[in-house]
């Protein structure tokens, strides 16, 4: 499955799915299952006009994603001690409902615009920085710079065909899939320093997931349920979804709890809130960097973790 909105710098090989391995060891099976679900969720969150979205209707991909979800929800290690605010139990991780909605006659472009169009996106924005407690453009630009630094450190750059802000949910999910694929490649091929490179990918997964997914995606998932299924109370989040995008929110809420358990990430103490920035305060449409560069003393430096990842990659 090709990247939806990220262009790979260099060649890319397709990883095998969880059902394609011959007697895989457990760690390999877990990586494969995680990879497939990250790609499935990334495709589900993108614009239906993008070719990658149509892969959701491919019977083979549906079977692979379903097998991956079944494998992870039965895995004891994938069950956190307690679900965080906005999450749901990992045992509810399932693609069945999403697939059933895909089989309906729906104007998916109109459905997407109703949820993520100009007005809808104010209620459930698919961008990380729209959930930041700090509303200053300088802080949000720093977050975007950190995300972009991670992408660059591991050989990815924004697509010129469909430009998108670095913190879009689809890009962040795709990036995690890319890190898992690189980890698996380093371990399964005879390459120099393969183990060290795999560890660098694993460390990046933990850091990126904690800093750029775990804290806000549960809030995004509930916002989706509220927008599309009419939920008002987070306590209702385990209710069966009534729409495709509601089922996406439902699955994201379960998958984040799975990933927290597998990566050993501590839960956030509270559910993030939507804090959409006033469009009038952003002078560079779509990039989110202009205001920060204009602010006195503002810097757009990648985080320490990104700098370390870049150093490791340049040392390969």
PDB file of C-alpha atoms in Angstrom:
ATOM      1  CA  UNK A   1       0.000   0.000   0.000  1.00  0.00           C
ATOM      2  CA  UNK A   2       1.545   3.276  -1.083  1.00  0.00           C
ATOM      3  CA  UNK A   3       1.845   6.264   1.182  1.00  0.00           C
ATOM      4  CA  UNK A   4      -1.201   8.507   0.896  1.00  0.00           C
ATOM      5  CA  UNK A   5       0.284  11.919   1.529  1.00  0.00           C
ATOM      6  CA  UNK A   6       3.948  11.297   2.219  1.00  0.00           C
ATOM      7  CA  UNK A   7       6.585  10.725  -0.431  1.00  0.00           C
ATOM      8  CA  UNK A   8       9.365   8.299   0.418  1.00  0.00           C
ATOM      9  CA  UNK A   9      12.912   9.464  -0.120  1.00  0.00           C
ATOM     10  CA  UNK A  10      14.413   6.336  -1.611  1.00  0.00           C
ATOM     11  CA  UNK A  11      12.920   2.940  -2.407  1.00  0.00           C
ATOM     12  CA  UNK A  12      10.137   1.322  -0.454  1.00  0.00           C
ATOM     13  CA  UNK A  13       9.273  -2.346  -0.163  1.00  0.00           C
ATOM     14  CA  UNK A  14       5.830  -3.635   0.740  1.00  0.00           C
ATOM     15  CA  UNK A  15       5.799  -5.446   4.086  1.00  0.00           C
ATOM     16  CA  UNK A  16       4.057  -8.753   4.488  1.00  0.00           C
ATOM     17  CA  UNK A  17       0.778  -8.952   6.351  1.00  0.00           C
ATOM     18  CA  UNK A  18       0.153 -10.954   9.520  1.00  0.00           C
ATOM     19  CA  UNK A  19      -1.326 -13.854   7.543  1.00  0.00           C
ATOM     20  CA  UNK A  20       1.532 -14.019   5.010  1.00  0.00           C
ATOM     21  CA  UNK A  21       4.366 -15.063   7.293  1.00  0.00           C
ATOM     22  CA  UNK A  22       5.349 -18.714   7.498  1.00  0.00           C
ATOM     23  CA  UNK A  23       5.393 -19.589  11.198  1.00  0.00           C
ATOM     24  CA  UNK A  24       6.274 -16.070  12.333  1.00  0.00           C
ATOM     25  CA  UNK A  25       7.662 -15.428  15.744  1.00  0.00           C
ATOM     26  CA  UNK A  26       5.388 -13.492  18.060  1.00  0.00           C
ATOM     27  CA  UNK A  27       7.218 -10.182  17.790  1.00  0.00           C
ATOM     28  CA  UNK A  28       7.057 -10.322  13.999  1.00  0.00           C
ATOM     29  CA  UNK A  29       3.339 -11.111  14.083  1.00  0.00           C
ATOM     30  CA  UNK A  30       2.679  -8.188  16.434  1.00  0.00           C
ATOM     31  CA  UNK A  31       4.604  -5.790  14.199  1.00  0.00           C
ATOM     32  CA  UNK A  32       2.733  -7.010  11.124  1.00  0.00           C
ATOM     33  CA  UNK A  33      -0.659  -6.619  12.811  1.00  0.00           C
ATOM     34  CA  UNK A  34       0.181  -3.118  14.034  1.00  0.00           C
ATOM     35  CA  UNK A  35       1.436  -2.144  10.584  1.00  0.00           C
ATOM     36  CA  UNK A  36      -1.776  -3.242   8.884  1.00  0.00           C
ATOM     37  CA  UNK A  37      -4.010  -1.425  11.335  1.00  0.00           C
ATOM     38  CA  UNK A  38      -2.030   1.798  11.123  1.00  0.00           C
ATOM     39  CA  UNK A  39      -2.370   1.683   7.340  1.00  0.00           C
ATOM     40  CA  UNK A  40      -6.060   0.795   7.541  1.00  0.00           C
ATOM     41  CA  UNK A  41      -6.849   3.655   9.923  1.00  0.00           C
ATOM     42  CA  UNK A  42      -4.729   6.114   7.941  1.00  0.00           C
ATOM     43  CA  UNK A  43      -6.641   5.258   4.772  1.00  0.00           C
ATOM     44  CA  UNK A  44      -9.987   5.548   6.568  1.00  0.00           C
ATOM     45  CA  UNK A  45      -9.151   9.053   7.799  1.00  0.00           C
ATOM     46  CA  UNK A  46      -8.086  10.428   4.438  1.00  0.00           C
ATOM     47  CA  UNK A  47     -10.145  12.130   1.746  1.00  0.00           C
ATOM     48  CA  UNK A  48     -12.134   9.588  -0.343  1.00  0.00           C
ATOM     49  CA  UNK A  49     -10.920  11.461  -3.440  1.00  0.00           C
ATOM     50  CA  UNK A  50      -7.435  10.070  -2.749  1.00  0.00           C
ATOM     51  CA  UNK A  51      -6.685   6.743  -4.421  1.00  0.00           C
ATOM     52  CA  UNK A  52      -5.502   5.211  -1.154  1.00  0.00           C
ATOM     53  CA  UNK A  53      -8.974   5.506   0.365  1.00  0.00           C
ATOM     54  CA  UNK A  54     -10.430   3.114  -2.214  1.00  0.00           C
ATOM     55  CA  UNK A  55      -8.145   0.377  -0.928  1.00  0.00           C
ATOM     56  CA  UNK A  56     -10.518   0.157   2.039  1.00  0.00           C
ATOM     57  CA  UNK A  57     -12.982  -1.511  -0.327  1.00  0.00           C
ATOM     58  CA  UNK A  58     -10.429  -4.121  -1.382  1.00  0.00           C
ATOM     59  CA  UNK A  59     -11.466  -7.541  -0.048  1.00  0.00           C
ATOM     60  CA  UNK A  60      -7.883  -8.640   0.634  1.00  0.00           C
ATOM     61  CA  UNK A  61      -7.040  -5.523   2.630  1.00  0.00           C
ATOM     62  CA  UNK A  62     -10.271  -5.883   4.586  1.00  0.00           C
ATOM     63  CA  UNK A  63      -9.380  -9.483   5.444  1.00  0.00           C
ATOM     64  CA  UNK A  64      -5.848  -8.519   6.483  1.00  0.00           C
ATOM     65  CA  UNK A  65      -7.065  -5.658   8.676  1.00  0.00           C
ATOM     66  CA  UNK A  66      -9.714  -7.878  10.269  1.00  0.00           C
ATOM     67  CA  UNK A  67      -7.145 -10.581  11.012  1.00  0.00           C
ATOM     68  CA  UNK A  68      -4.789  -7.996  12.498  1.00  0.00           C
ATOM     69  CA  UNK A  69      -7.502  -6.596  14.771  1.00  0.00           C
ATOM     70  CA  UNK A  70      -8.532 -10.059  15.917  1.00  0.00           C
ATOM     71  CA  UNK A  71      -4.931 -10.992  16.693  1.00  0.00           C
ATOM     72  CA  UNK A  72      -4.251  -7.873  18.759  1.00  0.00           C
ATOM     73  CA  UNK A  73      -7.492  -7.878  20.737  1.00  0.00           C
ATOM     74  CA  UNK A  74      -6.734 -11.431  21.878  1.00  0.00           C
ATOM     75  CA  UNK A  75      -3.167 -10.564  22.870  1.00  0.00           C
ATOM     76  CA  UNK A  76      -2.753 -10.220  26.663  1.00  0.00           C
ATOM     77  CA  UNK A  77       0.153  -7.782  26.252  1.00  0.00           C
ATOM     78  CA  UNK A  78      -2.114  -5.458  24.250  1.00  0.00           C
ATOM     79  CA  UNK A  79      -4.409  -4.814  27.201  1.00  0.00           C
ATOM     80  CA  UNK A  80      -3.441  -1.811  29.334  1.00  0.00           C
ATOM     81  CA  UNK A  81      -3.936  -1.934  33.080  1.00  0.00           C
ATOM     82  CA  UNK A  82      -6.582   0.758  32.715  1.00  0.00           C
ATOM     83  CA  UNK A  83      -8.009   2.697  29.790  1.00  0.00           C
ATOM     84  CA  UNK A  84      -7.160   6.380  29.625  1.00  0.00           C
ATOM     85  CA  UNK A  85      -9.766   9.142  29.246  1.00  0.00           C
ATOM     86  CA  UNK A  86     -11.388   8.790  25.828  1.00  0.00           C
ATOM     87  CA  UNK A  87     -10.043   5.304  25.162  1.00  0.00           C
ATOM     88  CA  UNK A  88     -12.085   2.093  25.118  1.00  0.00           C
ATOM     89  CA  UNK A  89     -11.117  -1.469  25.979  1.00  0.00           C
ATOM     90  CA  UNK A  90      -8.712  -3.150  23.580  1.00  0.00           C
ATOM     91  CA  UNK A  91     -11.119  -6.087  23.344  1.00  0.00           C
ATOM     92  CA  UNK A  92     -13.405  -3.790  21.293  1.00  0.00           C
ATOM     93  CA  UNK A  93     -10.814  -3.452  18.522  1.00  0.00           C
ATOM     94  CA  UNK A  94     -12.706  -4.662  15.452  1.00  0.00           C
ATOM     95  CA  UNK A  95     -13.019  -3.742  11.778  1.00  0.00           C
ATOM     96  CA  UNK A  96     -16.390  -5.451  11.272  1.00  0.00           C
ATOM     97  CA  UNK A  97     -18.487  -2.332  11.741  1.00  0.00           C
ATOM     98  CA  UNK A  98     -16.301  -0.183   9.502  1.00  0.00           C
ATOM     99  CA  UNK A  99     -16.440  -2.771   6.733  1.00  0.00           C
ATOM    100  CA  UNK A 100     -20.219  -3.071   7.019  1.00  0.00           C
ATOM    101  CA  UNK A 101     -20.592   0.686   6.479  1.00  0.00           C
ATOM    102  CA  UNK A 102     -18.261   0.514   3.472  1.00  0.00           C
ATOM    103  CA  UNK A 103     -20.687  -1.922   1.846  1.00  0.00           C
ATOM    104  CA  UNK A 104     -23.491   0.667   1.832  1.00  0.00           C
ATOM    105  CA  UNK A 105     -24.406   2.978  -1.044  1.00  0.00           C
ATOM    106  CA  UNK A 106     -22.948   6.269   0.179  1.00  0.00           C
ATOM    107  CA  UNK A 107     -21.686   9.482  -1.363  1.00  0.00           C
ATOM    108  CA  UNK A 108     -18.368   9.244   0.451  1.00  0.00           C
ATOM    109  CA  UNK A 109     -17.089  12.606  -0.780  1.00  0.00           C
ATOM    110  CA  UNK A 110     -20.164  14.335   0.640  1.00  0.00           C
ATOM    111  CA  UNK A 111     -19.903  12.320   3.854  1.00  0.00           C
ATOM    112  CA  UNK A 112     -16.277  13.314   4.276  1.00  0.00           C
ATOM    113  CA  UNK A 113     -17.028  16.991   3.675  1.00  0.00           C
ATOM    114  CA  UNK A 114     -19.886  16.901   6.185  1.00  0.00           C
ATOM    115  CA  UNK A 115     -17.462  15.671   8.843  1.00  0.00           C
ATOM    116  CA  UNK A 116     -14.156  17.286   7.869  1.00  0.00           C
ATOM    117  CA  UNK A 117     -15.216  20.211   5.686  1.00  0.00           C
ATOM    118  CA  UNK A 118     -14.717  23.811   6.731  1.00  0.00           C
ATOM    119  CA  UNK A 119     -17.605  23.817   9.215  1.00  0.00           C
ATOM    120  CA  UNK A 120     -17.438  20.199  10.357  1.00  0.00           C
ATOM    121  CA  UNK A 121     -13.727  20.316  11.072  1.00  0.00           C
ATOM    122  CA  UNK A 122     -14.322  22.938  13.747  1.00  0.00           C
ATOM    123  CA  UNK A 123     -16.080  20.241  15.792  1.00  0.00           C
ATOM    124  CA  UNK A 124     -13.737  17.307  15.146  1.00  0.00           C
ATOM    125  CA  UNK A 125     -10.531  18.661  13.583  1.00  0.00           C
ATOM    126  CA  UNK A 126      -8.147  15.939  12.337  1.00  0.00           C
ATOM    127  CA  UNK A 127      -5.086  18.000  13.308  1.00  0.00           C
ATOM    128  CA  UNK A 128      -3.027  17.460  16.453  1.00  0.00           C
ATOM    129  CA  UNK A 129      -2.335  21.128  17.093  1.00  0.00           C
ATOM    130  CA  UNK A 130      -6.059  21.896  17.246  1.00  0.00           C
ATOM    131  CA  UNK A 131      -6.078  20.016  20.564  1.00  0.00           C
ATOM    132  CA  UNK A 132      -3.046  21.756  22.070  1.00  0.00           C
ATOM    133  CA  UNK A 133      -3.853  23.398  25.422  1.00  0.00           C
ATOM    134  CA  UNK A 134      -1.534  26.242  24.404  1.00  0.00           C
ATOM    135  CA  UNK A 135      -3.245  28.314  21.717  1.00  0.00           C
ATOM    136  CA  UNK A 136      -0.274  30.526  20.847  1.00  0.00           C
ATOM    137  CA  UNK A 137       0.828  30.137  17.236  1.00  0.00           C
ATOM    138  CA  UNK A 138       4.455  29.978  18.381  1.00  0.00           C
ATOM    139  CA  UNK A 139       3.824  26.824  20.407  1.00  0.00           C
ATOM    140  CA  UNK A 140       1.788  25.176  17.683  1.00  0.00           C
ATOM    141  CA  UNK A 141       4.433  25.965  15.092  1.00  0.00           C
ATOM    142  CA  UNK A 142       7.016  24.306  17.331  1.00  0.00           C
ATOM    143  CA  UNK A 143       4.837  21.182  17.463  1.00  0.00           C
ATOM    144  CA  UNK A 144       4.627  21.146  13.676  1.00  0.00           C
ATOM    145  CA  UNK A 145       8.388  21.593  13.413  1.00  0.00           C
ATOM    146  CA  UNK A 146       8.933  18.637  15.735  1.00  0.00           C
ATOM    147  CA  UNK A 147       6.623  16.423  13.673  1.00  0.00           C
ATOM    148  CA  UNK A 148       8.289  17.492  10.424  1.00  0.00           C
ATOM    149  CA  UNK A 149      11.660  16.729  11.999  1.00  0.00           C
ATOM    150  CA  UNK A 150      10.583  13.164  12.738  1.00  0.00           C
ATOM    151  CA  UNK A 151       9.414  12.684   9.148  1.00  0.00           C
ATOM    152  CA  UNK A 152      12.664  14.015   7.717  1.00  0.00           C
ATOM    153  CA  UNK A 153      14.803  11.977  10.119  1.00  0.00           C
ATOM    154  CA  UNK A 154      13.341   8.763   8.715  1.00  0.00           C
ATOM    155  CA  UNK A 155      13.372   9.597   5.032  1.00  0.00           C
ATOM    156  CA  UNK A 156       9.906  11.050   4.459  1.00  0.00           C
ATOM    157  CA  UNK A 157       8.820  14.366   3.052  1.00  0.00           C
ATOM    158  CA  UNK A 158       5.389  15.944   2.443  1.00  0.00           C
ATOM    159  CA  UNK A 159       3.747  15.056  -0.841  1.00  0.00           C
ATOM    160  CA  UNK A 160       3.669  17.813  -3.435  1.00  0.00           C
ATOM    161  CA  UNK A 161       0.557  16.298  -5.027  1.00  0.00           C
ATOM    162  CA  UNK A 162      -1.658  16.639  -1.966  1.00  0.00           C
ATOM    163  CA  UNK A 163      -0.045  19.087   0.478  1.00  0.00           C
ATOM    164  CA  UNK A 164      -1.273  18.695   4.034  1.00  0.00           C
ATOM    165  CA  UNK A 165      -0.236  20.001   7.430  1.00  0.00           C
ATOM    166  CA  UNK A 166       2.255  17.720   9.118  1.00  0.00           C
ATOM    167  CA  UNK A 167      -0.039  17.053  12.087  1.00  0.00           C
ATOM    168  CA  UNK A 168      -2.962  15.590  10.109  1.00  0.00           C
ATOM    169  CA  UNK A 169      -4.118  12.309  11.648  1.00  0.00           C
ATOM    170  CA  UNK A 170      -3.514  10.434   8.387  1.00  0.00           C
ATOM    171  CA  UNK A 171       0.122  11.526   8.150  1.00  0.00           C
ATOM    172  CA  UNK A 172       0.855  10.672  11.766  1.00  0.00           C
ATOM    173  CA  UNK A 173      -0.685   7.209  11.403  1.00  0.00           C
ATOM    174  CA  UNK A 174       1.189   6.604   8.144  1.00  0.00           C
ATOM    175  CA  UNK A 175       4.428   7.633   9.818  1.00  0.00           C
ATOM    176  CA  UNK A 176       3.964   5.041  12.551  1.00  0.00           C
ATOM    177  CA  UNK A 177       3.345   2.402   9.872  1.00  0.00           C
ATOM    178  CA  UNK A 178       6.540   3.493   8.133  1.00  0.00           C
ATOM    179  CA  UNK A 179       8.571   3.174  11.337  1.00  0.00           C
ATOM    180  CA  UNK A 180       7.213  -0.326  11.950  1.00  0.00           C
ATOM    181  CA  UNK A 181       8.020  -1.335   8.366  1.00  0.00           C
ATOM    182  CA  UNK A 182      11.570   0.008   8.723  1.00  0.00           C
ATOM    183  CA  UNK A 183      12.006  -1.826  12.022  1.00  0.00           C
ATOM    184  CA  UNK A 184      10.864  -5.094  10.470  1.00  0.00           C
ATOM    185  CA  UNK A 185      13.074  -4.613   7.416  1.00  0.00           C
ATOM    186  CA  UNK A 186      16.125  -3.970   9.593  1.00  0.00           C
ATOM    187  CA  UNK A 187      15.496  -7.156  11.566  1.00  0.00           C
ATOM    188  CA  UNK A 188      14.637  -9.466   8.679  1.00  0.00           C
ATOM    189  CA  UNK A 189      17.384  -8.520   6.225  1.00  0.00           C
ATOM    190  CA  UNK A 190      21.130  -8.907   6.370  1.00  0.00           C
ATOM    191  CA  UNK A 191      22.061  -5.241   6.650  1.00  0.00           C
ATOM    192  CA  UNK A 192      24.827  -3.485   8.540  1.00  0.00           C
ATOM    193  CA  UNK A 193      23.854  -2.606  12.121  1.00  0.00           C
ATOM    194  CA  UNK A 194      20.377  -4.040  11.555  1.00  0.00           C
ATOM    195  CA  UNK A 195      19.622  -4.476  15.250  1.00  0.00           C
ATOM    196  CA  UNK A 196      20.728  -0.931  16.097  1.00  0.00           C
ATOM    197  CA  UNK A 197      18.645   0.500  13.261  1.00  0.00           C
ATOM    198  CA  UNK A 198      15.629  -1.512  14.391  1.00  0.00           C
ATOM    199  CA  UNK A 199      16.071  -0.188  17.929  1.00  0.00           C
ATOM    200  CA  UNK A 200      16.204   3.379  16.595  1.00  0.00           C
ATOM    201  CA  UNK A 201      12.907   2.784  14.790  1.00  0.00           C
ATOM    202  CA  UNK A 202      11.359   1.275  17.911  1.00  0.00           C
ATOM    203  CA  UNK A 203      12.534   4.177  20.076  1.00  0.00           C
ATOM    204  CA  UNK A 204      11.076   6.615  17.557  1.00  0.00           C
ATOM    205  CA  UNK A 205       7.746   4.783  17.650  1.00  0.00           C
ATOM    206  CA  UNK A 206       7.530   5.126  21.415  1.00  0.00           C
ATOM    207  CA  UNK A 207       8.522   8.792  21.424  1.00  0.00           C
ATOM    208  CA  UNK A 208       6.355   9.831  18.492  1.00  0.00           C
ATOM    209  CA  UNK A 209       3.349   7.905  19.772  1.00  0.00           C
ATOM    210  CA  UNK A 210       3.627   9.450  23.229  1.00  0.00           C
ATOM    211  CA  UNK A 211       4.282  13.005  22.049  1.00  0.00           C
ATOM    212  CA  UNK A 212       2.089  13.128  18.961  1.00  0.00           C
ATOM    213  CA  UNK A 213      -0.699  10.527  19.151  1.00  0.00           C
ATOM    214  CA  UNK A 214      -1.559   9.145  22.585  1.00  0.00           C
ATOM    215  CA  UNK A 215      -2.537  12.461  24.157  1.00  0.00           C
ATOM    216  CA  UNK A 216      -4.929  13.805  21.488  1.00  0.00           C
ATOM    217  CA  UNK A 217      -6.298  10.951  19.340  1.00  0.00           C
ATOM    218  CA  UNK A 218      -8.765   9.766  22.044  1.00  0.00           C
ATOM    219  CA  UNK A 219     -10.214  13.302  22.059  1.00  0.00           C
ATOM    220  CA  UNK A 220     -10.393  13.283  18.268  1.00  0.00           C
ATOM    221  CA  UNK A 221     -12.060   9.856  18.381  1.00  0.00           C
ATOM    222  CA  UNK A 222     -14.732  11.072  20.788  1.00  0.00           C
ATOM    223  CA  UNK A 223     -15.230  14.266  18.775  1.00  0.00           C
ATOM    224  CA  UNK A 224     -15.905  12.066  15.743  1.00  0.00           C
ATOM    225  CA  UNK A 225     -18.457  10.023  17.706  1.00  0.00           C
ATOM    226  CA  UNK A 226     -20.092  13.219  18.949  1.00  0.00           C
ATOM    227  CA  UNK A 227     -20.246  14.736  15.464  1.00  0.00           C
ATOM    228  CA  UNK A 228     -21.412  11.637  13.578  1.00  0.00           C
ATOM    229  CA  UNK A 229     -23.231   9.504  16.170  1.00  0.00           C
ATOM    230  CA  UNK A 230     -24.595  12.211  18.448  1.00  0.00           C
ATOM    231  CA  UNK A 231     -22.771  11.110  21.605  1.00  0.00           C
ATOM    232  CA  UNK A 232     -22.740  13.762  24.320  1.00  0.00           C
ATOM    233  CA  UNK A 233     -21.084  12.034  27.270  1.00  0.00           C
ATOM    234  CA  UNK A 234     -17.635  10.375  27.019  1.00  0.00           C
ATOM    235  CA  UNK A 235     -19.104   7.601  29.176  1.00  0.00           C
ATOM    236  CA  UNK A 236     -21.154   6.600  26.105  1.00  0.00           C
ATOM    237  CA  UNK A 237     -18.064   6.000  23.972  1.00  0.00           C
ATOM    238  CA  UNK A 238     -18.421   2.185  24.093  1.00  0.00           C
ATOM    239  CA  UNK A 239     -21.839   2.384  22.396  1.00  0.00           C
ATOM    240  CA  UNK A 240     -21.939   0.736  18.946  1.00  0.00           C
ATOM    241  CA  UNK A 241     -21.186   3.283  16.211  1.00  0.00           C
ATOM    242  CA  UNK A 242     -23.971   4.360  13.875  1.00  0.00           C
ATOM    243  CA  UNK A 243     -21.851   5.615  10.975  1.00  0.00           C
ATOM    244  CA  UNK A 244     -18.610   4.948   9.116  1.00  0.00           C
ATOM    245  CA  UNK A 245     -16.788   7.864  10.714  1.00  0.00           C
ATOM    246  CA  UNK A 246     -18.290   6.955  14.058  1.00  0.00           C
ATOM    247  CA  UNK A 247     -16.787   3.489  13.610  1.00  0.00           C
ATOM    248  CA  UNK A 248     -13.444   5.106  12.772  1.00  0.00           C
ATOM    249  CA  UNK A 249     -13.602   6.985  16.073  1.00  0.00           C
ATOM    250  CA  UNK A 250     -14.599   3.796  17.894  1.00  0.00           C
ATOM    251  CA  UNK A 251     -11.686   1.864  16.417  1.00  0.00           C
ATOM    252  CA  UNK A 252      -9.163   4.628  17.063  1.00  0.00           C
ATOM    253  CA  UNK A 253     -10.213   4.746  20.726  1.00  0.00           C
ATOM    254  CA  UNK A 254      -9.520   1.015  21.045  1.00  0.00           C
ATOM    255  CA  UNK A 255      -6.322   1.013  18.983  1.00  0.00           C
ATOM    256  CA  UNK A 256      -4.706   3.772  21.019  1.00  0.00           C
ATOM    257  CA  UNK A 257      -5.188   1.708  24.178  1.00  0.00           C
ATOM    258  CA  UNK A 258      -3.597  -1.279  22.410  1.00  0.00           C
ATOM    259  CA  UNK A 259      -0.600   0.765  21.316  1.00  0.00           C
ATOM    260  CA  UNK A 260      -0.108   2.283  24.749  1.00  0.00           C
ATOM    261  CA  UNK A 261       0.089  -1.190  26.231  1.00  0.00           C
ATOM    262  CA  UNK A 262       2.459  -2.533  23.576  1.00  0.00           C
ATOM    263  CA  UNK A 263       4.761   0.510  23.642  1.00  0.00           C
ATOM    264  CA  UNK A 264       4.659   1.018  27.408  1.00  0.00           C
ATOM    265  CA  UNK A 265       3.321   4.574  27.210  1.00  0.00           C
ATOM    266  CA  UNK A 266       1.720   6.125  30.279  1.00  0.00           C
ATOM    267  CA  UNK A 267      -1.885   7.317  29.881  1.00  0.00           C
ATOM    268  CA  UNK A 268      -2.720  11.028  29.724  1.00  0.00           C
ATOM    269  CA  UNK A 269      -4.419  12.279  32.882  1.00  0.00           C
ATOM    270  CA  UNK A 270      -7.327  13.963  31.125  1.00  0.00           C
ATOM    271  CA  UNK A 271      -9.160  14.066  27.832  1.00  0.00           C
ATOM    272  CA  UNK A 272      -7.851  16.802  25.554  1.00  0.00           C
ATOM    273  CA  UNK A 273     -10.248  19.448  24.279  1.00  0.00           C
ATOM    274  CA  UNK A 274     -10.710  20.940  20.831  1.00  0.00           C
ATOM    275  CA  UNK A 275      -9.084  24.360  20.647  1.00  0.00           C
ATOM    276  CA  UNK A 276      -9.211  25.347  17.001  1.00  0.00           C
ATOM    277  CA  UNK A 277      -6.970  28.305  16.211  1.00  0.00           C
ATOM    278  CA  UNK A 278      -8.582  31.388  14.739  1.00  0.00           C
ATOM    279  CA  UNK A 279      -7.882  31.142  10.981  1.00  0.00           C
ATOM    280  CA  UNK A 280      -7.280  34.903  10.910  1.00  0.00           C
ATOM    281  CA  UNK A 281      -4.223  34.432  13.124  1.00  0.00           C
ATOM    282  CA  UNK A 282      -2.512  32.123  10.631  1.00  0.00           C
ATOM    283  CA  UNK A 283      -0.842  34.055   7.836  1.00  0.00           C
ATOM    284  CA  UNK A 284       0.556  31.047   6.001  1.00  0.00           C
ATOM    285  CA  UNK A 285      -2.358  28.885   4.924  1.00  0.00           C
ATOM    286  CA  UNK A 286      -1.733  25.190   5.437  1.00  0.00           C
ATOM    287  CA  UNK A 287       1.782  25.443   6.835  1.00  0.00           C
ATOM    288  CA  UNK A 288       1.257  26.856  10.309  1.00  0.00           C
ATOM    289  CA  UNK A 289       4.777  28.296  10.464  1.00  0.00           C
ATOM    290  CA  UNK A 290       4.515  31.906   9.389  1.00  0.00           C
ATOM    291  CA  UNK A 291       3.354  33.428  12.665  1.00  0.00           C
ATOM    292  CA  UNK A 292       6.084  31.683  14.623  1.00  0.00           C
ATOM    293  CA  UNK A 293       8.807  32.889  12.298  1.00  0.00           C
ATOM    294  CA  UNK A 294       7.519  36.422  12.663  1.00  0.00           C
ATOM    295  CA  UNK A 295       7.425  36.310  16.459  1.00  0.00           C
ATOM    296  CA  UNK A 296      10.402  37.926  18.205  1.00  0.00           C
ATOM    297  CA  UNK A 297      12.858  35.289  19.345  1.00  0.00           C
ATOM    298  CA  UNK A 298      10.774  32.410  17.983  1.00  0.00           C
ATOM    299  CA  UNK A 299      12.694  29.315  16.939  1.00  0.00           C
ATOM    300  CA  UNK A 300      11.566  26.272  14.993  1.00  0.00           C
ATOM    301  CA  UNK A 301      14.054  23.740  16.221  1.00  0.00           C
ATOM    302  CA  UNK A 302      13.297  20.019  16.274  1.00  0.00           C
ATOM    303  CA  UNK A 303      13.129  18.329  19.641  1.00  0.00           C
ATOM    304  CA  UNK A 304      16.054  16.537  21.246  1.00  0.00           C
ATOM    305  CA  UNK A 305      14.533  13.182  20.244  1.00  0.00           C
ATOM    306  CA  UNK A 306      14.360  14.256  16.598  1.00  0.00           C
ATOM    307  CA  UNK A 307      17.935  15.518  16.612  1.00  0.00           C
ATOM    308  CA  UNK A 308      19.091  12.176  18.044  1.00  0.00           C
ATOM    309  CA  UNK A 309      17.126  10.277  15.391  1.00  0.00           C
ATOM    310  CA  UNK A 310      18.643  12.430  12.666  1.00  0.00           C
ATOM    311  CA  UNK A 311      22.126  11.819  14.042  1.00  0.00           C
ATOM    312  CA  UNK A 312      21.549   8.048  14.082  1.00  0.00           C
ATOM    313  CA  UNK A 313      20.258   8.081  10.517  1.00  0.00           C
ATOM    314  CA  UNK A 314      23.149  10.159   9.211  1.00  0.00           C
ATOM    315  CA  UNK A 315      25.500   7.736  10.906  1.00  0.00           C
ATOM    316  CA  UNK A 316      24.089   4.739   9.017  1.00  0.00           C
TER     317      UNK A 316
END
